[in-house]
Amino acid sequence: MQFNSEKPIYQQLFDLIQLDILEGKWPEGGRVPSVRELAGNLEVNPGTVMRAYEQLQEEAILFNQRGRGLFVADNAKELILKNQQKEMIQKEIPQFVKKMKQLQISLEEFVTVFNRS
Amino acid sequence: MQFNSEKPIYQQLFDLIQLDILEGKWPEGGRVPSVRELAGNLEVNPGTVMRAYEQLQEEAILFNQRGRGLFVADNAKELILKNQQKEMIQKEIPQFVKKMKQLQISLEEFVTVFNRS
Amino acid sequence: MQFNSEKPIYQQLFDLIQLDILEGKWPEGGRVPSVRELAGNLEVNPGTVMRAYEQLQEEAILFNQRGRGLFVADNAKELILKNQQKEMIQKEIPQFVKKMKQLQISLEEFVTVFNRS
Amino acid sequence: MQFNSEKPIYQQLFDLIQLDILEGKWPEGGRVPSVRELAGNLEVNPGTVMRAYEQLQEEAILFNQRGRGLFVADNAKELILKNQQKEMIQKEIPQFVKKMKQLQISLEEFVTVFNRS
DNA sequence: GTGGTCTAGACCACC
DNA sequence: GTGGTCTAGACCACA
């Protein structure tokens, strides 16, 4: 796995796993790969995986069953979607729009790209 | 002057100065505050200002008249606008659109925010 | 290590490292000495080495694996050769030819030196 | 007059004047513009012109007639040509050839550019 | 006065 | 351990 070097790896991991859950690759309620296993697959330091898992637990997307491992929450997809949508709509879109206006980029330009992809 | 800690100061300066030029606070063809002067005003190390100025020279937004100081290029505004528009359209918008689709945010949602602000 | 005083050290380093890569002393894909290590060996300030490394990253000759260090790109040799050839053919040769003509130095003179060495 | 910022202005001036003499714009034996006059025309600091004139005197290309001004030497053209040719053939060409070989640029490539311009 | 280079040393996040 | 940022201060050539 290649990681874009501009962001901390643990954050890229954090994002990636959420995508995997949304896409059903990591099913809700299912057990998550162990830190060592995932770290081995991705050729990444175990501590780095650890850190991503920790943050996912803080957001209640993963939960720990003592001695059995980490599991995906049953409402994980919904949680992820709600959280990120909220962040996007309340913060990122307004900020993005502001920048577009500063640069005099028209709505049409945006729509073109939107429809193209 | 307050600086956001999440981005290097010299980059924030780099962005800020471009905004100032676009807004006409630093007129095209005019002389720019000396490294030491600006550093003093902003309570920042001269080297940090230098770094911002350096990058602006690389983009041909500023140019050096030896021994006299740095000046804003005559076509600075156009340059800045073109550069940033290019960056926005080619990279940021596609990336943003991708994220919107992942989060199932509709175009309408975006348009609403766009028209509101 | 001795440095020529007429050019900035970090630029001399920038050139030197490219030569080392071309000659295979710093193999493609391999790890590069750490900033501190190289600085120690060359008896130079770490910041100076950093600056050279920085520019090599901008040219994609080196890349950063976060927390592990800097590495030589897999296509580094090709990149260096292409870049420098381009610079040479587009800028330096025409300029050199212009000077030769001003000084009325014939092509034969040049060819003689070329074949001799 | 525009000066390329990569070289000190006084050196650019030094080169420029020699070219002018070679091309006959400043005739041998003729009087040279005063420091103030030339500085005014070129929009340059008088001290800068001064410095160029000084170096030209050191090379005996200009000479001073006390109270009357500076004059171009009678053998100025020959002097300039000989000096620069020597420098070119003994130092610059070998160095240039070395770099060409490092970059695997063929003699043909050079000849092409030479004949084109 | 100007920009620019270099040093020595501190501090940071990341791995 | 790694790269990267920032500071404070010195020194330089150029104009």
mmCIF file with all atom_site columns, C-alpha atoms in Angstrom, chain D residues 1-104:
data_model
loop_
_atom_site.group_PDB
_atom_site.id
_atom_site.type_symbol
_atom_site.label_atom_id
_atom_site.label_alt_id
_atom_site.label_comp_id
_atom_site.label_asym_id
_atom_site.label_entity_id
_atom_site.label_seq_id
_atom_site.pdbx_PDB_ins_code
_atom_site.Cartn_x
_atom_site.Cartn_y
_atom_site.Cartn_z
_atom_site.occupancy
_atom_site.B_iso_or_equiv
_atom_site.pdbx_formal_charge
_atom_site.auth_seq_id
_atom_site.auth_comp_id
_atom_site.auth_asym_id
_atom_site.auth_atom_id
_atom_site.pdbx_PDB_model_num
ATOM 1   C CA . MET D 1 1   ? 18.276 49.296 -19.578 1.00 0.00 ? 1   MET D CA 1
ATOM 2   C CA . GLN D 1 2   ? 17.327 45.992 -17.994 1.00 0.00 ? 2   GLN D CA 1
ATOM 3   C CA . PHE D 1 3   ? 19.856 44.011 -16.038 1.00 0.00 ? 3   PHE D CA 1
ATOM 4   C CA . ASN D 1 4   ? 19.733 40.335 -15.545 1.00 0.00 ? 4   ASN D CA 1
ATOM 5   C CA . SER D 1 5   ? 19.560 39.897 -11.821 1.00 0.00 ? 5   SER D CA 1
ATOM 6   C CA . GLU D 1 6   ? 21.675 36.769 -11.556 1.00 0.00 ? 6   GLU D CA 1
ATOM 7   C CA . LYS D 1 7   ? 24.978 38.602 -11.978 1.00 0.00 ? 7   LYS D CA 1
ATOM 8   C CA . PRO D 1 8   ? 26.159 41.775 -10.221 1.00 0.00 ? 8   PRO D CA 1
ATOM 9   C CA . ILE D 1 9   ? 25.214 44.799 -12.280 1.00 0.00 ? 9   ILE D CA 1
ATOM 10  C CA . TYR D 1 10  ? 28.737 46.153 -12.348 1.00 0.00 ? 10  TYR D CA 1
ATOM 11  C CA . GLN D 1 11  ? 29.899 42.929 -13.981 1.00 0.00 ? 11  GLN D CA 1
ATOM 12  C CA . GLN D 1 12  ? 27.127 43.022 -16.516 1.00 0.00 ? 12  GLN D CA 1
ATOM 13  C CA . LEU D 1 13  ? 28.183 46.565 -17.249 1.00 0.00 ? 13  LEU D CA 1
ATOM 14  C CA . PHE D 1 14  ? 31.790 45.496 -17.509 1.00 0.00 ? 14  PHE D CA 1
ATOM 15  C CA . ASP D 1 15  ? 30.841 42.889 -20.110 1.00 0.00 ? 15  ASP D CA 1
ATOM 16  C CA . LEU D 1 16  ? 28.474 45.201 -21.926 1.00 0.00 ? 16  LEU D CA 1
ATOM 17  C CA . ILE D 1 17  ? 30.997 47.971 -22.401 1.00 0.00 ? 17  ILE D CA 1
ATOM 18  C CA . GLN D 1 18  ? 33.542 45.561 -23.796 1.00 0.00 ? 18  GLN D CA 1
ATOM 19  C CA . LEU D 1 19  ? 30.961 44.395 -26.303 1.00 0.00 ? 19  LEU D CA 1
ATOM 20  C CA . ASP D 1 20  ? 30.226 47.981 -27.252 1.00 0.00 ? 20  ASP D CA 1
ATOM 21  C CA . ILE D 1 21  ? 33.892 48.618 -27.845 1.00 0.00 ? 21  ILE D CA 1
ATOM 22  C CA . LEU D 1 22  ? 34.258 45.476 -29.927 1.00 0.00 ? 22  LEU D CA 1
ATOM 23  C CA . GLU D 1 23  ? 31.293 46.522 -32.028 1.00 0.00 ? 23  GLU D CA 1
ATOM 24  C CA . GLY D 1 24  ? 32.768 49.977 -32.518 1.00 0.00 ? 24  GLY D CA 1
ATOM 25  C CA . LYS D 1 25  ? 30.027 51.835 -30.679 1.00 0.00 ? 25  LYS D CA 1
ATOM 26  C CA . TRP D 1 26  ? 32.679 53.190 -28.371 1.00 0.00 ? 26  TRP D CA 1
ATOM 27  C CA . PRO D 1 27  ? 35.566 53.903 -30.743 1.00 0.00 ? 27  PRO D CA 1
ATOM 28  C CA . GLU D 1 28  ? 39.168 53.301 -29.782 1.00 0.00 ? 28  GLU D CA 1
ATOM 29  C CA . GLY D 1 29  ? 40.851 56.478 -28.600 1.00 0.00 ? 29  GLY D CA 1
ATOM 30  C CA . GLY D 1 30  ? 37.490 58.107 -28.000 1.00 0.00 ? 30  GLY D CA 1
ATOM 31  C CA . ARG D 1 31  ? 36.249 59.631 -24.797 1.00 0.00 ? 31  ARG D CA 1
ATOM 32  C CA . VAL D 1 32  ? 33.921 57.613 -22.646 1.00 0.00 ? 32  VAL D CA 1
ATOM 33  C CA . PRO D 1 33  ? 30.649 58.928 -21.158 1.00 0.00 ? 33  PRO D CA 1
ATOM 34  C CA . SER D 1 34  ? 31.043 60.397 -17.698 1.00 0.00 ? 34  SER D CA 1
ATOM 35  C CA . VAL D 1 35  ? 30.054 58.260 -14.756 1.00 0.00 ? 35  VAL D CA 1
ATOM 36  C CA . ARG D 1 36  ? 27.076 60.478 -14.004 1.00 0.00 ? 36  ARG D CA 1
ATOM 37  C CA . GLU D 1 37  ? 25.928 60.560 -17.587 1.00 0.00 ? 37  GLU D CA 1
ATOM 38  C CA . LEU D 1 38  ? 26.065 56.824 -18.142 1.00 0.00 ? 38  LEU D CA 1
ATOM 39  C CA . ALA D 1 39  ? 24.514 56.143 -14.766 1.00 0.00 ? 39  ALA D CA 1
ATOM 40  C CA . GLY D 1 40  ? 21.674 58.460 -15.687 1.00 0.00 ? 40  GLY D CA 1
ATOM 41  C CA . ASN D 1 41  ? 21.062 56.821 -19.045 1.00 0.00 ? 41  ASN D CA 1
ATOM 42  C CA . LEU D 1 42  ? 21.073 53.324 -17.664 1.00 0.00 ? 42  LEU D CA 1
ATOM 43  C CA . GLU D 1 43  ? 19.162 54.219 -14.511 1.00 0.00 ? 43  GLU D CA 1
ATOM 44  C CA . VAL D 1 44  ? 21.860 52.763 -12.383 1.00 0.00 ? 44  VAL D CA 1
ATOM 45  C CA . ASN D 1 45  ? 23.707 53.887 -9.304  1.00 0.00 ? 45  ASN D CA 1
ATOM 46  C CA . PRO D 1 46  ? 26.813 55.979 -10.189 1.00 0.00 ? 46  PRO D CA 1
ATOM 47  C CA . GLY D 1 47  ? 28.926 53.858 -7.838  1.00 0.00 ? 47  GLY D CA 1
ATOM 48  C CA . THR D 1 48  ? 28.039 50.865 -9.946  1.00 0.00 ? 48  THR D CA 1
ATOM 49  C CA . VAL D 1 49  ? 29.275 52.505 -13.138 1.00 0.00 ? 49  VAL D CA 1
ATOM 50  C CA . MET D 1 50  ? 32.371 53.605 -11.248 1.00 0.00 ? 50  MET D CA 1
ATOM 51  C CA . ARG D 1 51  ? 33.158 50.071 -10.339 1.00 0.00 ? 51  ARG D CA 1
ATOM 52  C CA . ALA D 1 52  ? 32.852 48.844 -13.920 1.00 0.00 ? 52  ALA D CA 1
ATOM 53  C CA . TYR D 1 53  ? 35.100 51.669 -15.148 1.00 0.00 ? 53  TYR D CA 1
ATOM 54  C CA . GLU D 1 54  ? 37.681 50.824 -12.505 1.00 0.00 ? 54  GLU D CA 1
ATOM 55  C CA . GLN D 1 55  ? 37.894 47.235 -13.615 1.00 0.00 ? 55  GLN D CA 1
ATOM 56  C CA . LEU D 1 56  ? 38.198 48.298 -17.238 1.00 0.00 ? 56  LEU D CA 1
ATOM 57  C CA . GLN D 1 57  ? 41.105 50.499 -16.255 1.00 0.00 ? 57  GLN D CA 1
ATOM 58  C CA . GLU D 1 58  ? 42.764 47.605 -14.481 1.00 0.00 ? 58  GLU D CA 1
ATOM 59  C CA . GLU D 1 59  ? 42.630 45.668 -17.703 1.00 0.00 ? 59  GLU D CA 1
ATOM 60  C CA . ALA D 1 60  ? 44.043 48.691 -19.560 1.00 0.00 ? 60  ALA D CA 1
ATOM 61  C CA . ILE D 1 61  ? 40.992 48.835 -21.780 1.00 0.00 ? 61  ILE D CA 1
ATOM 62  C CA . LEU D 1 62  ? 40.236 52.318 -20.500 1.00 0.00 ? 62  LEU D CA 1
ATOM 63  C CA . PHE D 1 63  ? 42.778 54.857 -19.338 1.00 0.00 ? 63  PHE D CA 1
ATOM 64  C CA . ASN D 1 64  ? 42.537 58.061 -17.401 1.00 0.00 ? 64  ASN D CA 1
ATOM 65  C CA . GLN D 1 65  ? 43.791 61.423 -18.622 1.00 0.00 ? 65  GLN D CA 1
ATOM 66  C CA . ARG D 1 66  ? 43.827 63.482 -15.484 1.00 0.00 ? 66  ARG D CA 1
ATOM 67  C CA . GLY D 1 67  ? 41.267 66.185 -15.538 1.00 0.00 ? 67  GLY D CA 1
ATOM 68  C CA . ARG D 1 68  ? 40.044 65.312 -19.039 1.00 0.00 ? 68  ARG D CA 1
ATOM 69  C CA . GLY D 1 69  ? 38.220 62.065 -18.435 1.00 0.00 ? 69  GLY D CA 1
ATOM 70  C CA . LEU D 1 70  ? 38.406 58.409 -19.380 1.00 0.00 ? 70  LEU D CA 1
ATOM 71  C CA . PHE D 1 71  ? 39.346 57.201 -22.841 1.00 0.00 ? 71  PHE D CA 1
ATOM 72  C CA . VAL D 1 72  ? 39.221 53.931 -24.723 1.00 0.00 ? 72  VAL D CA 1
ATOM 73  C CA . ALA D 1 73  ? 42.704 52.519 -25.281 1.00 0.00 ? 73  ALA D CA 1
ATOM 74  C CA . ASP D 1 74  ? 43.996 52.488 -28.839 1.00 0.00 ? 74  ASP D CA 1
ATOM 75  C CA . ASN D 1 75  ? 44.482 48.734 -28.769 1.00 0.00 ? 75  ASN D CA 1
ATOM 76  C CA . ALA D 1 76  ? 41.301 48.098 -26.826 1.00 0.00 ? 76  ALA D CA 1
ATOM 77  C CA . LYS D 1 77  ? 39.642 45.763 -29.307 1.00 0.00 ? 77  LYS D CA 1
ATOM 78  C CA . GLU D 1 78  ? 42.691 43.588 -29.664 1.00 0.00 ? 78  GLU D CA 1
ATOM 79  C CA . LEU D 1 79  ? 43.154 43.497 -25.914 1.00 0.00 ? 79  LEU D CA 1
ATOM 80  C CA . ILE D 1 80  ? 39.594 42.481 -25.231 1.00 0.00 ? 80  ILE D CA 1
ATOM 81  C CA . LEU D 1 81  ? 39.570 39.822 -27.857 1.00 0.00 ? 81  LEU D CA 1
ATOM 82  C CA . LYS D 1 82  ? 42.874 38.274 -26.790 1.00 0.00 ? 82  LYS D CA 1
ATOM 83  C CA . ASN D 1 83  ? 41.970 38.259 -23.090 1.00 0.00 ? 83  ASN D CA 1
ATOM 84  C CA . GLN D 1 84  ? 38.593 36.745 -23.524 1.00 0.00 ? 84  GLN D CA 1
ATOM 85  C CA . GLN D 1 85  ? 39.632 34.245 -26.134 1.00 0.00 ? 85  GLN D CA 1
ATOM 86  C CA . LYS D 1 86  ? 42.362 33.020 -23.832 1.00 0.00 ? 86  LYS D CA 1
ATOM 87  C CA . GLU D 1 87  ? 39.954 32.658 -20.942 1.00 0.00 ? 87  GLU D CA 1
ATOM 88  C CA . MET D 1 88  ? 37.472 30.891 -23.169 1.00 0.00 ? 88  MET D CA 1
ATOM 89  C CA . ILE D 1 89  ? 39.836 28.414 -24.754 1.00 0.00 ? 89  ILE D CA 1
ATOM 90  C CA . GLN D 1 90  ? 41.888 27.556 -21.722 1.00 0.00 ? 90  GLN D CA 1
ATOM 91  C CA . LYS D 1 91  ? 39.179 27.359 -19.114 1.00 0.00 ? 91  LYS D CA 1
ATOM 92  C CA . GLU D 1 92  ? 35.620 27.570 -20.249 1.00 0.00 ? 92  GLU D CA 1
ATOM 93  C CA . ILE D 1 93  ? 35.648 25.235 -23.232 1.00 0.00 ? 93  ILE D CA 1
ATOM 94  C CA . PRO D 1 94  ? 37.339 22.329 -21.395 1.00 0.00 ? 94  PRO D CA 1
ATOM 95  C CA . GLN D 1 95  ? 34.925 22.728 -18.516 1.00 0.00 ? 95  GLN D CA 1
ATOM 96  C CA . PHE D 1 96  ? 31.976 22.878 -20.861 1.00 0.00 ? 96  PHE D CA 1
ATOM 97  C CA . VAL D 1 97  ? 33.129 19.805 -22.735 1.00 0.00 ? 97  VAL D CA 1
ATOM 98  C CA . LYS D 1 98  ? 33.487 17.917 -19.492 1.00 0.00 ? 98  LYS D CA 1
ATOM 99  C CA . LYS D 1 99  ? 29.914 18.693 -18.585 1.00 0.00 ? 99  LYS D CA 1
ATOM 100 C CA . MET D 1 100 ? 28.658 17.713 -22.025 1.00 0.00 ? 100 MET D CA 1
ATOM 101 C CA . LYS D 1 101 ? 30.314 14.330 -21.717 1.00 0.00 ? 101 LYS D CA 1
ATOM 102 C CA . GLN D 1 102 ? 28.897 13.781 -18.269 1.00 0.00 ? 102 GLN D CA 1
ATOM 103 C CA . LEU D 1 103 ? 25.461 14.438 -19.671 1.00 0.00 ? 103 LEU D CA 1
ATOM 104 C CA . GLN D 1 104 ? 26.116 12.318 -22.725 1.00 0.00 ? 104 GLN D CA 1
#
